[in-house]
Amino acid sequence: MSFSAAWLELREPYDLRARNGAVIEALAARLAGRPSVTIADLACGTGSTFRALKPRIKARQNWRLADNDLSLLARAPESSPPDIHVTAVPIDLNRDLEAALDGPVDLVTTSALLDLISDQWLQRLAVEAAARRLPVYAALSYDGRIEMTPEDASDKKIIAAVNKHQRTDKGFGPALGPEAAKKAVERFERVGYAVVQGPSDWVFAPADREIQNEILSGWAAAARETGDVPLPEVVDWLTRRRDMVAAGRSSIRVGHVDFFAAPTGTR
Ligand SMILES: C[S@@+](CC[C@H](N)C(=O)[O-])C[C@H]1O[C@@H](n2cnc3c(N)ncnc32)[C@H](O)[C@@H]1O
């Protein structure tokens, strides 16, 4: 599954605003006092998590930005010596997750990835992170909640279809979709991690027209692909929703969860 740089750029300010502050504070507290940290950012895109965390970590930072999309990696940030060092790592994380975690890594980060992955891959991530005693920060996992105001008669059907589409294979096997964050917290707790979690919902106000239109089009396409909602109903729904956006009457909230999972005790 591929993601355009334009879409990642459009969503980044909303992601930044949505990221859960308490979760980031738990991460920063864990790293406090270290002179330098090496961070493996999984599925980095163009570096959204790098940009969000860079000012929050008071240490020299060595970032390994990993993604399989070379055109996104090419847009990743450059090093700014002496304190920030960035290496782009082209890698298929479905095939080679372990290679992305190997070496002197202090922290694993990711954002907007876990809802794309399968339960099997999640288990692999938890086991491999635990084997290396690596703390993990995972931001912006979609949790299945969509609220649109004003309501429309077809919203429920469309949302159900979107959540079904979320479970289809995105390159890692059948995706966890809305279950991802809950499952991930369970998996990390089972391998002995302490988890701090909190909501990171997108909140789009009537003025946020561009992102609302993008999201609505994406949901219409997903609903259509499932075949669960007749095409004319999808098209009419999208037309009515877009009219509300154009009239400055539409607000949308999309539920997300962030967490920071850290190994406890000694082994
Ligand atoms: C929703 S985007 C999130 C990007 C970035 N973390 C952000 O928050 O803007 C998902 C990312 O996962 C990457 N991705 C998907 N499948 C992958 C795979 N098998 N190996 C590595 N990266 C993958 C995509 O290229 C994309 O950059």
XYZ file of C-alpha atoms and ligand atoms in Angstrom:
294
model
C 0.000 0.000 0.000
C 1.437 3.384 -0.899
C 0.920 6.807 0.662
C 1.492 10.064 -1.201
C 3.846 12.695 0.160
C 1.056 15.244 -0.388
C -1.310 13.298 1.899
C 1.341 12.904 4.607
C 2.087 16.642 4.402
C -1.609 17.505 4.658
C -2.157 15.368 7.745
C 1.070 16.208 9.602
C -0.114 19.410 11.373
C -3.269 17.612 12.543
C -1.188 14.650 13.689
C 1.152 16.980 15.559
C -1.746 18.661 17.334
C -3.348 15.289 18.121
C -0.291 13.494 19.559
C -0.887 12.752 23.227
C 1.268 15.006 25.414
C 1.343 12.690 28.447
C 2.586 9.829 26.273
C 5.392 11.999 24.874
C 6.272 13.125 28.417
C 6.603 9.474 29.506
C 8.970 8.871 26.593
C 11.016 12.017 27.330
C 11.256 11.059 31.038
C 12.570 7.618 30.108
C 15.368 9.167 28.028
C 16.195 11.995 30.459
C 19.833 12.285 31.428
C 21.229 10.391 28.463
C 23.862 12.258 26.477
C 22.772 10.625 23.213
C 20.024 8.346 21.906
C 19.612 6.235 18.791
C 16.038 6.002 17.548
C 14.670 3.574 14.946
C 11.550 5.114 13.396
C 9.573 2.372 11.639
C 7.584 3.354 8.520
C 8.823 6.927 8.810
C 7.155 8.313 5.671
C 8.754 11.741 5.237
C 9.737 11.985 8.918
C 6.641 13.197 10.783
C 7.598 11.486 14.046
C 11.164 12.785 13.777
C 9.826 16.344 13.514
C 7.386 15.824 16.392
C 9.908 14.314 18.826
C 13.124 16.130 17.924
C 12.383 19.178 20.125
C 11.146 16.972 23.004
C 14.310 14.889 23.435
C 17.126 16.648 25.249
C 20.023 14.577 23.965
C 22.141 14.184 20.883
C 19.910 12.234 18.495
C 20.818 9.594 15.979
C 17.717 8.776 13.900
C 17.380 5.722 11.665
C 14.391 6.469 9.461
C 13.067 3.230 7.947
C 10.528 2.869 5.143
C 10.106 0.848 1.954
C 8.894 3.819 -0.109
C 11.954 5.405 -1.670
C 10.126 8.508 -2.834
C 9.001 9.241 0.754
C 12.447 8.433 2.148
C 13.956 10.890 -0.336
C 11.910 13.621 1.394
C 13.117 12.643 4.871
C 14.997 15.330 6.817
C 18.757 15.707 6.662
C 21.212 15.637 9.532
C 21.894 18.898 11.353
C 25.268 18.335 13.028
C 26.485 18.146 15.665
C 23.310 17.205 17.578
C 21.035 15.549 15.030
C 22.164 12.735 12.801
C 19.744 11.126 10.343
C 20.173 7.969 8.291
C 17.534 6.872 5.779
C 17.049 3.094 5.830
C 15.248 1.614 2.813
C 13.723 -1.593 4.127
C 10.648 -3.791 3.815
C 9.538 -4.022 7.430
C 7.284 -6.975 6.729
C 10.265 -8.990 5.599
C 13.143 -7.466 7.565
C 11.799 -6.002 10.810
C 14.632 -7.560 12.824
C 17.285 -5.784 10.734
C 15.606 -2.438 11.485
C 15.919 -3.117 15.235
C 19.440 -4.520 15.275
C 22.450 -2.529 16.429
C 22.727 0.158 19.099
C 19.058 1.244 19.239
C 17.660 2.948 22.395
C 14.088 3.635 21.285
C 11.654 2.421 18.610
C 9.103 4.876 17.268
C 6.323 4.691 14.735
C 3.218 6.621 13.754
C 0.131 5.761 11.725
C 1.461 2.267 11.124
C -0.062 -0.175 13.614
C -3.556 -0.146 12.082
C -1.963 -1.423 8.842
C -0.220 -4.427 10.362
C -1.355 -7.950 11.168
C -1.605 -9.561 14.583
C 1.264 -11.857 13.595
C 3.552 -8.930 12.743
C 2.532 -7.139 15.937
C 3.508 -10.197 17.943
C 6.846 -10.239 16.128
C 7.410 -6.563 16.941
C 6.616 -7.115 20.625
C 8.856 -10.192 20.888
C 11.766 -8.620 18.996
C 11.538 -5.350 20.944
C 11.369 -7.276 24.241
C 14.368 -9.429 23.287
C 16.361 -6.208 22.853
C 14.668 -4.461 25.838
C 13.662 -1.576 23.601
C 11.020 0.966 24.610
C 8.403 1.592 21.902
C 6.450 4.762 21.097
C 3.531 4.181 18.707
C 1.414 7.194 17.793
C -1.797 7.751 15.891
C -3.265 4.269 15.582
C -6.850 4.577 14.340
C -9.278 3.059 16.854
C -12.543 2.756 14.896
C -14.289 5.880 16.205
C -15.626 8.305 13.623
C -18.004 11.128 14.532
C -19.385 13.376 11.838
C -21.488 16.461 12.539
C -24.153 17.072 11.311
C -25.221 13.444 11.017
C -26.238 11.881 7.717
C -28.553 8.903 7.218
C -25.796 6.843 5.506
C -22.986 7.608 7.998
C -23.376 4.389 9.999
C -23.252 2.140 6.917
C -20.234 3.975 5.511
C -18.358 3.866 8.835
C -19.065 0.124 9.197
C -17.697 -0.449 5.677
C -14.622 1.716 6.371
C -13.878 -0.290 9.513
C -14.273 -3.534 7.569
C -11.915 -2.236 4.870
C -9.423 -1.366 7.601
C -9.050 -5.093 8.265
C -7.920 -5.950 4.724
C -4.292 -6.793 3.916
C -2.045 -3.710 3.646
C 1.120 -5.699 2.988
C 1.568 -7.306 6.422
C -1.247 -9.887 6.289
C -4.834 -9.248 7.455
C -4.653 -5.831 9.138
C -5.629 -5.221 12.748
C -7.273 -1.942 11.745
C -9.295 -0.462 14.630
C -8.145 -3.237 17.017
C -4.462 -2.407 16.598
C -3.763 -0.132 19.557
C -5.730 -2.250 22.041
C -4.038 -5.433 20.841
C -0.610 -3.789 20.882
C -0.998 -2.638 24.479
C -2.034 -6.194 25.469
C 0.901 -7.730 23.591
C 3.463 -5.402 25.171
C 2.034 -5.883 28.648
C 2.218 -9.651 28.132
C 5.958 -9.429 27.415
C 6.525 -7.446 30.614
C 6.205 -3.834 29.466
C 4.588 -0.950 31.360
C 2.375 1.039 29.014
C 1.279 4.683 29.139
C -1.511 5.320 26.650
C -3.913 8.098 25.744
C -6.159 9.419 22.984
C -4.784 11.319 19.998
C -7.959 12.052 18.084
C -7.996 14.106 14.922
C -10.418 16.985 15.363
C -11.368 18.760 12.164
C -13.256 22.036 12.470
C -15.500 23.440 9.703
C -12.556 25.498 8.385
C -10.424 22.367 7.819
C -11.992 21.801 4.420
C -9.096 20.285 2.505
C -8.369 17.461 4.918
C -12.061 16.756 5.453
C -12.568 16.385 1.692
C -9.547 14.086 1.394
C -10.736 11.893 4.219
C -14.290 11.710 2.978
C -13.095 10.703 -0.515
C -10.873 8.022 1.026
C -13.741 6.668 3.089
C -16.043 6.630 0.051
C -13.442 4.674 -1.939
C -12.933 2.217 0.929
C -16.693 1.732 1.399
C -17.071 1.147 -2.321
C -14.281 -1.442 -2.362
C -15.997 -3.520 0.291
C -19.137 -3.757 -1.865
C -21.216 -3.441 1.334
C -22.805 -0.120 0.371
C -24.415 0.263 -3.085
C -22.404 2.603 -5.315
C -25.214 5.187 -5.788
C -25.574 5.420 -2.005
C -21.824 5.983 -1.588
C -21.830 8.668 -4.285
C -24.875 10.448 -2.819
C -23.383 10.289 0.668
C -20.095 11.801 -0.546
C -21.934 14.558 -2.419
C -23.987 15.502 0.649
C -20.939 15.398 2.915
C -18.863 17.512 0.539
C -21.700 20.040 0.321
C -21.638 20.329 4.115
C -17.869 20.867 4.011
C -18.221 23.550 1.317
C -20.922 25.287 3.377
C -18.606 25.362 6.434
C -21.018 23.172 8.448
C -18.974 19.973 8.772
C -16.944 18.820 11.768
C -15.244 15.422 12.029
C -13.520 13.592 14.872
C -11.466 10.471 14.159
C -10.374 8.369 17.135
C -6.696 7.500 17.548
C -4.568 6.119 20.366
C -0.928 6.774 21.267
C 1.141 4.689 23.647
C 4.617 4.421 25.095
C 5.623 0.927 26.194
C 8.762 0.429 28.267
C 10.331 -2.804 29.520
C 10.172 -3.218 33.284
C 12.412 -5.071 35.723
C 15.630 -6.841 34.813
C 16.177 -10.038 32.874
C 0.272 6.194 7.041
S 1.925 6.259 6.521
C 2.699 6.932 7.969
C 4.009 7.592 7.684
C 4.628 8.357 8.870
N 4.939 7.487 9.972
C 3.705 9.467 9.292
O 3.157 9.401 10.399
O 3.543 10.419 8.508
C 2.445 4.558 6.559
C 3.891 4.362 6.164
O 4.176 2.956 6.204
C 5.084 2.672 5.169
N 5.045 1.232 4.898
C 3.978 0.492 4.512
N 4.339 -0.791 4.336
C 5.666 -0.867 4.631
C 6.614 -1.936 4.627
N 6.268 -3.186 4.288
N 7.885 -1.646 4.982
C 8.253 -0.389 5.317
N 7.398 0.659 5.333
C 6.112 0.426 4.988
C 4.569 3.531 4.021
O 5.519 3.695 2.995
C 4.233 4.821 4.758
O 5.342 5.676 4.812
